[in-house]
Coordinates of C-alpha atoms and ligand atoms in Angstrom, one line a residue:
Chain A
X1 CA -65.9 -193.1 -8.9
X2 CA -65.5 -194.4 -12.5
X3 CA -62.1 -192.5 -12.5
X4 CA -61.1 -194.6 -9.5
X5 CA -62.1 -197.8 -11.1
X6 CA -60.2 -196.8 -14.2
X7 CA -57.1 -196.1 -12.2
X8 CA -57.4 -199.4 -10.4
X9 CA -57.6 -201.2 -13.7
X10 CA -54.6 -199.3 -15.1
X11 CA -52.5 -199.8 -12.0
X12 CA -53.4 -203.5 -11.9
X13 CA -52.3 -203.8 -15.4
X14 CA -48.9 -202.1 -14.7
X15 CA -48.5 -204.4 -11.8
X16 CA -49.4 -207.5 -13.7
X17 CA -47.1 -206.5 -16.5
X18 CA -44.2 -206.4 -14.0
X19 CA -44.7 -210.1 -13.3
X20 CA -45.6 -211.2 -16.8
X21 CA -42.4 -209.6 -18.1
X22 CA -40.4 -211.7 -15.8
X23 CA -42.0 -215.0 -16.7
X24 CA -40.1 -215.5 -20.0
X25 CA -36.9 -214.5 -18.3
X26 CA -37.2 -217.3 -15.9
X27 CA -38.0 -220.2 -18.1
X28 CA -36.3 -222.5 -15.6
X29 CA -38.9 -221.7 -12.9
X30 CA -41.7 -222.2 -15.4
X31 CA -40.4 -225.6 -16.4
X32 CA -40.0 -226.8 -12.9
X33 CA -43.5 -225.5 -12.0
X34 CA -44.8 -227.7 -14.8
X35 CA -42.7 -230.7 -14.0
X36 CA -44.1 -231.2 -10.5
X37 CA -47.8 -231.7 -11.5
X38 CA -46.7 -233.9 -14.5
X39 CA -44.9 -236.1 -12.0
X40 CA -47.9 -236.2 -9.8
X41 CA -50.1 -237.2 -12.7
X42 CA -47.8 -239.9 -13.9
X43 CA -47.0 -241.3 -10.4
X44 CA -50.6 -241.4 -9.3
X45 CA -51.9 -242.9 -12.6
X46 CA -49.2 -245.6 -12.8
X47 CA -48.8 -246.4 -9.0
X48 CA -52.4 -246.3 -7.9
X49 CA -54.2 -246.5 -11.2
X50 CA -54.4 -250.3 -11.3
X51 CA -55.3 -250.9 -7.7
X52 CA -58.2 -248.5 -7.0
X53 CA -61.7 -249.1 -8.1
X54 CA -64.2 -246.3 -7.9
X55 CA -67.9 -247.2 -8.2
X56 CA -69.4 -245.6 -11.3
X57 CA -66.0 -245.3 -13.1
X58 CA -64.7 -248.1 -15.3
X59 CA -61.5 -246.3 -15.4
X60 CA -59.8 -244.9 -12.4
X61 CA -57.7 -242.5 -14.6
X62 CA -60.9 -240.7 -15.7
X63 CA -61.7 -240.2 -12.0
X64 CA -58.3 -239.4 -10.8
X65 CA -57.0 -236.9 -13.4
X66 CA -59.6 -234.2 -12.9
X67 CA -58.7 -234.5 -9.2
X68 CA -55.0 -233.9 -10.0
X69 CA -56.0 -231.0 -12.3
X70 CA -57.8 -229.4 -9.4
X71 CA -55.0 -230.0 -6.9
X72 CA -52.4 -228.6 -9.3
X73 CA -54.4 -225.4 -9.8
X74 CA -55.0 -225.0 -6.1
X75 CA -51.3 -225.5 -5.3
X76 CA -50.5 -222.9 -7.9
X77 CA -52.3 -220.3 -5.8
X78 CA -49.4 -220.4 -3.3
X79 CA -47.3 -218.4 -5.7
X80 CA -49.3 -215.3 -4.8
X81 CA -48.5 -215.4 -1.2
X82 CA -44.8 -216.2 -1.8
X83 CA -44.5 -213.3 -4.3
X84 CA -46.1 -210.8 -1.9
X85 CA -44.0 -211.9 1.0
X86 CA -41.0 -211.4 -1.3
X87 CA -42.1 -207.8 -2.2
X88 CA -42.8 -207.2 1.5
X89 CA -39.4 -208.4 2.6
X90 CA -37.6 -206.5 -0.1
X91 CA -39.3 -203.2 0.9
X92 CA -41.2 -203.0 -2.4
X93 CA -44.5 -203.0 -0.6
X94 CA -43.4 -199.9 1.4
X95 CA -42.5 -198.2 -1.9
X96 CA -45.8 -199.2 -3.5
X97 CA -47.8 -198.0 -0.6
X98 CA -46.0 -194.6 -0.7
X99 CA -47.2 -194.2 -4.3
X100 CA -50.4 -192.4 -5.3
X101 CA -51.7 -195.7 -6.8
X102 CA -54.8 -197.9 -6.2
X103 CA -54.5 -200.0 -3.0
X104 CA -56.0 -203.1 -4.4
X105 CA -54.0 -203.0 -7.7
X106 CA -50.9 -204.6 -6.3
X107 CA -52.8 -207.7 -5.3
X108 CA -55.0 -207.8 -8.4
X109 CA -52.0 -207.5 -10.7
X110 CA -50.2 -210.2 -8.8
X111 CA -53.2 -212.6 -8.7
X112 CA -53.9 -212.1 -12.3
X113 CA -50.4 -212.7 -13.5
X114 CA -50.1 -215.8 -11.2
X115 CA -53.3 -217.0 -12.9
X116 CA -51.7 -216.7 -16.3
X117 CA -48.7 -218.7 -15.1
X118 CA -51.0 -221.4 -13.6
X119 CA -52.9 -221.6 -16.9
X120 CA -49.6 -222.4 -18.6
X121 CA -48.9 -225.2 -16.2
X122 CA -52.4 -226.4 -16.6
X123 CA -52.1 -226.5 -20.4
X124 CA -48.9 -228.5 -20.2
X125 CA -50.6 -230.9 -17.8
X126 CA -53.6 -231.4 -20.0
X127 CA -51.4 -232.2 -22.9
X128 CA -49.6 -234.9 -20.8
X129 CA -52.9 -236.2 -19.5
X130 CA -54.2 -236.6 -23.1
X131 CA -51.0 -238.3 -24.1
X132 CA -51.4 -241.0 -21.3
X133 CA -55.0 -241.7 -22.2
X134 CA -57.3 -239.1 -20.6
X135 CA -60.3 -238.2 -22.7
X136 CA -62.8 -235.3 -22.4
X137 CA -65.8 -237.6 -22.7
X138 CA -68.1 -234.8 -21.8
X139 CA -67.2 -232.8 -24.9
X140 CA -65.4 -229.6 -25.5
X141 CA -67.9 -227.2 -24.0
X142 CA -68.2 -229.1 -20.7
X143 CA -64.5 -229.3 -20.5
X144 CA -64.2 -225.5 -20.9
X145 CA -66.8 -225.0 -18.2
X146 CA -65.0 -227.5 -15.9
X147 CA -61.7 -225.7 -16.4
X148 CA -63.2 -222.3 -15.7
X149 CA -64.6 -223.6 -12.4
X150 CA -61.3 -225.0 -11.3
X151 CA -59.4 -221.9 -12.4
X152 CA -61.8 -219.6 -10.6
X153 CA -61.5 -221.6 -7.4
X154 CA -57.7 -221.4 -7.6
X155 CA -58.0 -217.7 -8.2
X156 CA -60.2 -217.3 -5.1
X157 CA -57.6 -219.1 -3.0
X158 CA -54.8 -216.9 -4.3
X159 CA -56.5 -214.0 -2.4
X160 CA -56.4 -216.2 0.7
X161 CA -52.7 -216.8 0.0
X162 CA -52.2 -213.0 -0.4
X163 CA -53.2 -212.5 3.2
X164 CA -50.9 -215.2 4.3
X165 CA -48.0 -213.7 2.3
X166 CA -48.6 -210.3 3.8
X167 CA -48.9 -211.7 7.4
X168 CA -45.6 -213.6 7.6
X169 CA -42.2 -212.0 7.9
X170 CA -40.2 -214.1 5.4
X171 CA -40.5 -215.8 2.0
X172 CA -39.6 -219.1 3.6
X173 CA -42.5 -218.8 6.1
X174 CA -44.8 -217.8 3.2
X175 CA -43.7 -220.9 1.4
X176 CA -44.5 -223.2 4.4
X177 CA -47.7 -221.4 5.5
X178 CA -48.9 -221.3 1.9
X179 CA -48.5 -225.0 1.2
X180 CA -49.2 -226.7 4.5
X181 CA -53.0 -226.4 4.5
X182 CA -53.1 -227.3 0.8
X183 CA -52.4 -230.9 1.7
X184 CA -55.4 -231.6 4.0
X185 CA -57.5 -229.4 1.7
X186 CA -56.8 -231.5 -1.4
X187 CA -56.3 -234.9 0.2
X188 CA -59.3 -234.9 2.5
X189 CA -61.6 -234.6 -0.4
X190 CA -62.9 -236.5 -3.4
X191 CA -59.9 -235.7 -5.5
X192 CA -58.2 -239.1 -5.2
X193 CA -60.6 -241.5 -3.7
X194 CA -64.3 -241.7 -3.0
X195 CA -64.9 -240.1 0.4
X196 CA -67.4 -242.9 1.3
X197 CA -64.3 -245.2 1.8
X198 CA -62.9 -242.9 4.5
X199 CA -63.5 -243.3 8.3
X200 CA -66.6 -241.5 9.5
X201 CA -65.2 -238.2 10.8
X202 CA -62.8 -237.8 7.9
X203 CA -65.7 -238.4 5.5
X204 CA -67.7 -235.7 7.2
X205 CA -64.8 -233.3 6.6
X206 CA -64.3 -234.4 3.0
X207 CA -68.0 -234.0 2.3
X208 CA -68.0 -230.5 3.7
X209 CA -64.8 -229.5 1.9
X210 CA -65.5 -226.9 -0.8
X211 CA -62.6 -228.5 -2.8
X212 CA -64.7 -231.7 -3.0
X213 CA -67.5 -229.8 -4.4
X214 CA -65.4 -228.1 -7.0
X215 CA -63.6 -231.3 -7.9
X216 CA -66.9 -233.2 -8.2
X217 CA -68.3 -230.5 -10.5
X218 CA -65.3 -230.5 -12.8
X219 CA -65.0 -234.2 -12.9
X220 CA -68.7 -234.7 -13.8
X221 CA -68.3 -232.1 -16.6
X222 CA -65.1 -233.5 -18.0
X223 CA -66.6 -237.0 -18.0
X224 CA -70.1 -235.9 -19.2
X225 CA -71.8 -237.2 -16.1
X226 CA -74.8 -235.3 -14.6
X227 CA -73.4 -232.4 -12.6
X228 CA -76.5 -231.3 -10.7
X229 CA -76.1 -228.1 -8.7
X230 CA -72.4 -228.7 -7.9
X231 CA -71.4 -226.4 -10.7
X232 CA -73.5 -223.5 -9.3
X233 CA -72.4 -224.2 -5.8
X234 CA -68.7 -224.2 -6.7
X235 CA -69.2 -221.0 -8.6
X236 CA -70.9 -219.5 -5.6
X237 CA -68.0 -220.6 -3.3
X238 CA -65.4 -219.0 -5.6
X239 CA -67.3 -215.8 -5.9
X240 CA -67.9 -215.6 -2.2
X241 CA -64.3 -216.3 -1.3
X242 CA -63.1 -213.7 -3.7
X243 CA -65.5 -211.1 -2.3
X244 CA -64.5 -211.7 1.3
X245 CA -60.8 -212.3 0.9
X246 CA -60.2 -209.5 -1.6
X247 CA -61.6 -207.0 0.9
X248 CA -59.5 -208.5 3.7
X249 CA -56.3 -208.8 1.6
X250 CA -56.6 -205.2 0.5
X251 CA -57.1 -204.1 4.0
X252 CA -54.1 -206.1 5.1
X253 CA -52.0 -204.6 2.3
X254 CA -52.8 -201.1 3.4
X255 CA -51.4 -201.8 6.8
X256 CA -48.4 -203.9 6.0
X257 CA -44.9 -202.6 6.3
X258 CA -41.6 -204.5 6.1
X259 CA -39.4 -205.1 9.2
Chain B
X1 CA -46.5 -164.6 7.8
X2 CA -44.5 -167.8 8.4
X3 CA -44.6 -170.0 5.3
X4 CA -45.9 -173.6 5.5
X5 CA -43.1 -176.0 6.3
X6 CA -42.5 -178.8 3.8
X7 CA -42.4 -181.4 6.5
X8 CA -44.0 -181.0 9.9
X9 CA -44.5 -183.3 12.8
X10 CA -46.3 -182.2 16.0
X11 CA -46.3 -184.4 19.1
X12 CA -46.3 -187.6 17.0
X13 CA -46.7 -190.7 19.1
X14 CA -46.4 -194.2 17.7
X15 CA -46.5 -197.4 19.8
X16 CA -45.9 -201.0 18.8
X17 CA -47.3 -203.1 21.6
X18 CA -45.1 -202.3 24.6
X19 CA -42.5 -200.3 22.5
X20 CA -43.0 -196.6 22.4
X21 CA -41.3 -196.0 19.1
X22 CA -42.1 -192.3 18.9
X23 CA -42.7 -190.4 22.1
X24 CA -44.0 -187.0 20.9
X25 CA -41.8 -186.0 18.0
X26 CA -41.8 -182.4 16.8
X27 CA -40.1 -181.6 13.6
X28 CA -40.3 -178.8 11.0
X29 CA -38.4 -178.7 7.8
X30 CA -38.7 -175.6 5.6
X31 CA -39.1 -175.9 1.9
X32 CA -35.8 -176.5 0.1
X33 CA -33.9 -177.4 3.2
X34 CA -31.9 -180.6 3.8
X35 CA -32.4 -181.9 7.3
X36 CA -30.7 -184.8 8.9
X37 CA -32.5 -187.1 11.4
X38 CA -29.7 -188.5 13.4
X39 CA -30.0 -191.3 15.9
X40 CA -28.8 -194.8 16.9
X41 CA -30.5 -198.1 16.2
X42 CA -34.1 -198.1 17.3
X43 CA -34.2 -194.4 17.9
X44 CA -37.3 -194.0 15.8
X45 CA -35.9 -192.7 12.5
X46 CA -37.6 -195.2 10.2
X47 CA -40.9 -194.9 12.2
X48 CA -40.8 -191.2 11.7
X49 CA -40.3 -191.6 8.0
X50 CA -43.0 -194.1 7.8
X51 CA -45.5 -191.8 9.5
X52 CA -44.6 -189.0 7.2
X53 CA -44.8 -191.1 4.1
X54 CA -48.3 -192.4 5.0
X55 CA -47.1 -196.0 5.7
X56 CA -48.0 -195.8 9.4
X57 CA -50.8 -194.0 11.1
X58 CA -49.7 -192.1 14.2
X59 CA -51.4 -193.0 17.5
X60 CA -51.4 -189.3 18.5
X61 CA -50.1 -186.0 17.1
X62 CA -50.1 -184.6 13.6
X63 CA -47.9 -184.9 10.5
X64 CA -48.1 -182.8 7.4
X65 CA -46.4 -182.5 4.1
X66 CA -46.7 -179.1 2.5
X67 CA -49.5 -178.5 4.9
X68 CA -51.4 -181.6 4.0
X69 CA -52.3 -184.0 6.8
X70 CA -50.9 -187.4 6.2
X71 CA -53.9 -189.1 7.8
X72 CA -56.6 -187.0 6.4
X73 CA -55.4 -186.9 2.8
X74 CA -52.8 -189.6 2.2
X75 CA -53.3 -189.7 -1.5
X76 CA -52.4 -186.0 -1.9
X77 CA -49.4 -186.5 0.2
X78 CA -48.2 -189.5 -1.9
X79 CA -48.3 -187.4 -5.0
X80 CA -45.8 -185.0 -3.5
X81 CA -43.2 -187.3 -1.9
X82 CA -40.5 -189.6 -2.9
X83 CA -39.4 -192.4 -0.5
X84 CA -36.2 -194.3 -0.5
X85 CA -36.6 -196.8 2.3
X86 CA -33.9 -198.3 4.5
X87 CA -33.5 -201.2 2.1
X88 CA -33.2 -200.6 -1.6
X89 CA -36.8 -201.3 -2.9
X90 CA -36.1 -202.3 -6.5
X91 CA -37.5 -205.1 -8.6
X92 CA -34.4 -207.3 -9.1
X93 CA -35.8 -209.1 -12.1
X94 CA -36.4 -206.1 -14.2
X95 CA -33.8 -203.8 -15.8
X96 CA -33.0 -200.4 -14.3
X97 CA -35.0 -198.7 -17.1
X98 CA -38.0 -201.0 -16.6
X99 CA -37.9 -200.2 -12.9
X100 CA -38.1 -196.5 -13.6
X101 CA -40.8 -197.0 -16.1
X102 CA -42.8 -199.2 -13.7
X103 CA -42.8 -196.6 -10.9
X104 CA -43.4 -193.7 -13.3
X105 CA -46.5 -195.4 -14.7
X106 CA -47.8 -196.0 -11.2
X107 CA -47.5 -192.2 -10.7
X108 CA -49.9 -191.9 -13.7
X109 CA -47.4 -189.8 -15.7
X110 CA -47.7 -189.8 -19.4
X111 CA -45.7 -192.6 -21.1
X112 CA -43.5 -190.2 -23.1
X113 CA -42.7 -188.2 -20.0
X114 CA -41.8 -191.3 -18.1
X115 CA -39.4 -192.4 -20.8
X116 CA -37.7 -189.1 -21.0
X117 CA -37.4 -188.7 -17.3
X118 CA -36.1 -192.2 -16.9
X119 CA -33.3 -191.6 -19.5
X120 CA -32.4 -188.3 -17.7
X121 CA -32.2 -190.0 -14.3
X122 CA -30.2 -193.0 -15.6
X123 CA -27.7 -190.5 -17.0
X124 CA -27.6 -188.4 -13.9
X125 CA -27.2 -191.3 -11.6
X126 CA -24.4 -192.8 -13.6
X127 CA -26.5 -195.8 -14.6
X128 CA -26.8 -195.2 -18.3
X129 CA -24.4 -198.1 -19.2
X130 CA -26.3 -200.5 -17.0
X131 CA -29.8 -199.2 -18.0
X132 CA -30.9 -202.3 -19.8
X133 CA -29.3 -204.8 -17.5
X134 CA -31.4 -206.8 -15.0
X135 CA -30.9 -205.3 -11.5
X136 CA -30.1 -208.6 -9.9
X137 CA -26.4 -208.2 -10.9
X138 CA -26.1 -204.7 -9.6
X139 CA -23.7 -203.7 -6.8
X140 CA -25.1 -202.2 -3.6
X141 CA -24.2 -198.7 -4.7
X142 CA -25.9 -199.1 -8.1
X143 CA -29.1 -200.4 -6.5
X144 CA -29.1 -197.5 -4.1
X145 CA -28.7 -195.0 -6.9
X146 CA -31.5 -196.7 -8.9
X147 CA -33.6 -196.7 -5.7
X148 CA -33.2 -192.9 -5.4
X149 CA -33.8 -192.4 -9.1
X150 CA -37.1 -194.3 -8.7
X151 CA -38.1 -192.0 -5.9
X152 CA -37.4 -189.0 -8.1
X153 CA -39.3 -190.1 -11.2
X154 CA -42.3 -187.9 -10.5
X155 CA -40.2 -184.9 -9.3
X156 CA -41.4 -185.0 -5.7
X157 CA -41.3 -181.8 -3.7
X158 CA -40.1 -183.7 -0.6
X159 CA -37.7 -186.6 -0.7
X160 CA -37.2 -189.0 2.2
X161 CA -34.0 -190.9 2.4
X162 CA -33.8 -193.5 5.1
X163 CA -30.2 -194.4 5.8
X164 CA -29.2 -193.9 2.2
X165 CA -25.6 -195.0 2.7
X166 CA -25.9 -197.9 5.2
X167 CA -24.3 -201.0 3.9
X168 CA -22.4 -199.2 1.1
X169 CA -18.6 -199.4 0.8
X170 CA -16.7 -196.1 1.4
X171 CA -16.4 -195.3 -2.3
X172 CA -20.1 -195.8 -3.0
X173 CA -20.8 -193.8 0.1
X174 CA -18.8 -190.8 -1.2
X175 CA -20.7 -191.2 -4.6
X176 CA -24.0 -191.2 -2.8
X177 CA -23.0 -188.0 -0.8
X178 CA -22.4 -186.3 -4.1
X179 CA -25.8 -187.3 -5.4
X180 CA -27.5 -186.1 -2.3
X181 CA -25.6 -182.8 -2.3
X182 CA -26.6 -182.3 -5.9
X183 CA -30.3 -182.9 -5.1
X184 CA -30.0 -180.3 -2.3
X185 CA -28.4 -177.8 -4.7
X186 CA -31.4 -178.3 -7.0
X187 CA -33.8 -177.2 -4.2
X188 CA -35.5 -180.5 -3.4
X189 CA -36.5 -180.7 0.3
X190 CA -34.7 -183.6 1.8
X191 CA -35.2 -185.4 5.1
X192 CA -32.5 -188.0 5.5
X193 CA -31.9 -190.3 8.4
X194 CA -28.5 -191.6 9.4
X195 CA -26.6 -193.2 12.1
X196 CA -23.4 -191.6 10.8
X197 CA -22.6 -188.3 12.5
X198 CA -20.1 -187.5 9.8
X199 CA -22.8 -188.0 7.1
X200 CA -25.2 -185.6 8.8
X201 CA -22.5 -183.1 9.4
X202 CA -21.5 -183.3 5.7
X203 CA -25.0 -183.2 4.1
X204 CA -27.5 -181.6 6.4
X205 CA -27.8 -177.9 7.0
X206 CA -29.8 -178.7 10.1
X207 CA -29.5 -181.8 12.3
X208 CA -32.3 -183.2 14.5
X209 CA -31.0 -185.6 17.0
X210 CA -33.4 -188.3 18.0
X211 CA -33.1 -191.0 20.7
X212 CA -35.7 -193.3 22.2
X213 CA -38.4 -191.7 20.1
X214 CA -37.8 -188.1 21.3
X215 CA -36.0 -185.2 19.7
X216 CA -33.2 -184.4 22.1
X217 CA -31.4 -181.7 20.2
X218 CA -31.6 -179.7 17.1
X219 CA -29.3 -177.2 15.4
X220 CA -26.7 -176.7 12.7
X221 CA -23.7 -179.0 13.0
X222 CA -21.8 -176.0 14.4
X223 CA -24.4 -175.2 17.0
X224 CA -24.5 -178.8 18.2
X225 CA -20.7 -178.8 18.5
X226 CA -20.8 -175.5 20.4
X227 CA -23.2 -177.1 22.9
X228 CA -20.4 -179.0 24.4
X229 CA -18.1 -176.0 24.8
X230 CA -16.2 -175.7 21.6
X231 CA -13.5 -178.1 22.3
X232 CA -12.7 -181.4 23.9
X233 CA -9.9 -182.1 26.4
X234 CA -8.3 -185.5 26.7
X235 CA -5.7 -186.2 29.4
X236 CA -3.7 -189.4 30.2
X237 CA -2.0 -189.8 33.5
X238 CA 0.7 -192.2 34.5
X239 CA -0.8 -193.8 37.6
X240 CA -4.4 -194.8 38.4
X241 CA -4.0 -194.1 42.1
X242 CA -3.8 -190.4 41.2
X243 CA -7.3 -190.5 39.8
X244 CA -9.1 -188.4 42.4
X245 CA -6.4 -185.7 42.6
X246 CA -6.4 -185.3 38.8
X247 CA -10.2 -185.1 38.7
X248 CA -10.1 -182.4 41.4
X249 CA -7.5 -180.4 39.4
X250 CA -9.3 -180.8 36.0
X251 CA -12.9 -180.1 37.0
X252 CA -12.5 -176.3 37.7
X253 CA -10.9 -175.9 34.2
X254 CA -13.6 -177.6 32.3
X255 CA -17.1 -176.4 31.2
X256 CA -18.8 -179.8 31.8
X257 CA -18.5 -183.0 33.7
X258 CA -15.2 -184.9 33.4
X259 CA -15.5 -188.4 32.0
X260 CA -13.1 -190.9 33.5
X261 CA -12.1 -194.1 31.8
X262 CA -12.6 -197.4 33.6
X263 CA -8.9 -197.9 34.1
X264 CA -8.7 -194.5 35.9
X265 CA -6.0 -193.1 33.7
X266 CA -7.8 -191.3 30.8
X267 CA -10.0 -188.2 31.3
X268 CA -12.1 -186.3 28.8
X269 CA -14.3 -183.2 29.2
X270 CA -15.5 -180.2 27.3
X271 CA -13.3 -177.1 27.6
X272 CA -13.1 -173.6 26.1
X273 CA -10.4 -173.7 23.5
X274 CA -7.8 -171.0 23.5
X275 CA -4.2 -170.1 23.9
X276 CA -2.6 -171.4 27.1
X277 CA -5.1 -174.1 27.7
X278 CA -2.7 -177.0 27.4
X279 CA 0.1 -175.4 29.6
X280 CA -2.6 -174.5 32.1
X281 CA -3.8 -178.1 32.3
X282 CA -0.3 -179.4 32.7
X283 CA 0.5 -176.8 35.4
X284 CA -2.7 -177.6 37.3
X285 CA -1.9 -181.3 37.3
X286 CA 1.7 -180.7 38.2
X287 CA 0.7 -178.6 41.2
X288 CA -1.1 -181.5 42.7
X289 CA 1.7 -183.9 41.9
X290 CA 0.1 -185.9 39.0
X291 CA 2.4 -187.2 36.3
X292 CA 0.9 -186.4 32.9
X293 CA 1.5 -188.6 29.9
X294 CA -0.5 -186.8 27.3
X295 CA -2.7 -183.8 26.9
X296 CA -4.8 -183.1 23.8
X297 CA -7.4 -180.4 23.0
X298 CA -9.4 -181.1 19.8
X299 CA -12.5 -179.9 18.1
X300 CA -15.4 -182.2 19.0
X301 CA -16.9 -184.6 16.5
X302 CA -20.6 -185.2 16.4
X303 CA -19.9 -188.4 18.3
X304 CA -18.8 -186.3 21.2
X305 CA -22.0 -184.3 20.8
X306 CA -24.0 -187.4 21.0
X307 CA -22.2 -188.6 24.1
X308 CA -22.8 -185.3 25.8
X309 CA -26.5 -185.3 24.9
X310 CA -27.4 -188.9 25.6
X311 CA -24.8 -190.3 27.8
X312 CA -23.9 -192.9 25.3
X313 CA -22.1 -192.9 21.9
X314 CA -24.2 -193.2 18.8
X315 CA -22.4 -196.3 17.6
X316 CA -22.0 -198.3 20.8
X317 CA -25.7 -198.6 21.5
X318 CA -27.0 -202.0 20.4
X319 CA -29.7 -202.8 22.9
X320 CA -32.7 -200.6 24.0
Ligands
ATP1 N1 -43.4 -202.9 13.0 C1 -42.9 -202.9 14.2 N2 -43.3 -203.7 15.2 C2 -42.8 -203.7 16.4 N3 -41.9 -202.8 16.8 C3 -41.4 -202.0 15.9 C4 -41.8 -202.0 14.6 N4 -41.2 -201.0 13.9 C5 -40.3 -200.5 14.8 N5 -40.4 -201.0 16.0 C6 -39.7 -200.6 17.2 O1 -39.8 -199.2 17.3 C7 -38.5 -198.7 17.7 C8 -38.1 -197.7 16.7 O2 -37.8 -198.3 15.5 P1 -37.3 -197.6 14.2 O3 -37.3 -198.7 13.1 O4 -38.1 -196.4 13.9 O5 -35.8 -197.2 14.6 P2 -34.6 -196.7 13.7 O6 -34.2 -195.4 14.3 O7 -35.1 -196.6 12.3 O8 -33.5 -197.8 13.9 P3 -32.4 -198.4 12.8 O9 -31.3 -197.5 12.8 O10 -32.1 -199.7 13.4 O11 -33.1 -198.5 11.5 C9 -37.6 -199.9 17.9 O12 -37.5 -200.2 19.3 C10 -38.2 -200.9 17.1 O13 -37.9 -202.2 17.6
MG2 MG1 -34.5 -197.5 10.5

């Protein structure tokens, strides 16, 4: 049993290393991955910044930017599905499944390396946010906790994306299927506006959306506002999603073949 | 005591929805042999390989590698096999050496052994010069060679090659044939699939012909050729209206059914080769007043074998 766990960790590392090695060889991709969220940040702040007033926030930027951080991290999870679809299409999944390696390692390695890449994007975005006036008014410790909550939620969604990537037959389909639900997930939430301004049914959806919960928790922590149980709930959501979807994704992987 | 075959399938059935991809396949490859699984598109070659390499679970029947059941103990099977799939499964963004290193480590081989073996394989597969280049820029032949090298990193006892030369230019194909012939000479058990009759003829000591998920014939290339009577007669006549008379004259001379072309002037049929066959054919046609343009007796190709066995040529079948 411990031997199996050890193997799983080793195989996961070999797999993660494959992806991590490639990152510095594709600086272009990394730069473009960082440009998009920066663009979002700047556009939202300067286009909407002046016109939206959120009760309880003197400054819309302090409300908005944590929402964009959350959205960016969640969008980043789509890389997992796209990468796996690519491996599947290229026949690499067949090869890996014919090796005497741990079944879950391929997706663990992939999600972990995607996480590293998302952290890089996140760091660049934070730097830009600070440059245009964002402040961690809740202090460093709270900011770290907030970031961990966001990153963990994004990591959980990358397991959902893994299933999508292994279910579709092309990289293009993985791209569409991976992003399409991210828009309602992140917009019908508290990320950009207060849900109480939404029409009734939409508001119900926004309130029930776990992304709202995670965003609220992170926002409260970044701004030093009372966070209540939101932090625990968002932790519970992430852990729950990881538990369920890692089992499902590994099962899916064990049955996937190309063509 | 019969020894355990390296590869064995017994009554393997695999269904994909409505499609019966494998309809009771039986196969037995002795250790050290090179077998060719020959069949047209959709015959079930890849599905057979996927069952044997633990990628698909059969719906019925059994498959074993070195006596180990692929369903009961897939992990032990995976330790013994090497798989080169129908499409080169390489990580394009890594170098050739990194690809070998990657797979070797996933086999849990010691690092130093992986390094040594990777260097040997790069040398052997003529990739030493390109070893530290990213695979993205490789030609099809180079990718295929790297792909096979990756399947060999852990010195598998059985190697599966699914259409190893499909998509390669003629020169790379010849190179690949040399590589496979060398593996065979080293004593690796190889099961290769191909749509090319010439390829099976050249590489495999035993050919298993598969069509619509069933094994329809098995034997050495010579045995398969012998099944259609040793030689093949082709005749061209001058006028299509003489079709029936020509058919009547040819049939008693041949060892199998006579195939007539749609324009009623070309005939082909298996025949026993020997002295006097050509004059005999000309005389028989002359006796019934048929003008002959051309008579030819040639050794059959495996294409002819396929036609005789299945009623269609291996290459002309697209649908089904
Ligand atoms: N994953 C799948 N889902 C549905 N049908 C499948 C699947 N894999 C194979 N088939 C079908 O099973 C049959 C056998 O396919 P298989 O891939 O084994 O043929 P093949 O002999 O390898 O052909 P080719 O020369 O084209 O590679 C075909 O009719 C194919 O369409
Ligand atoms: Mg095939």
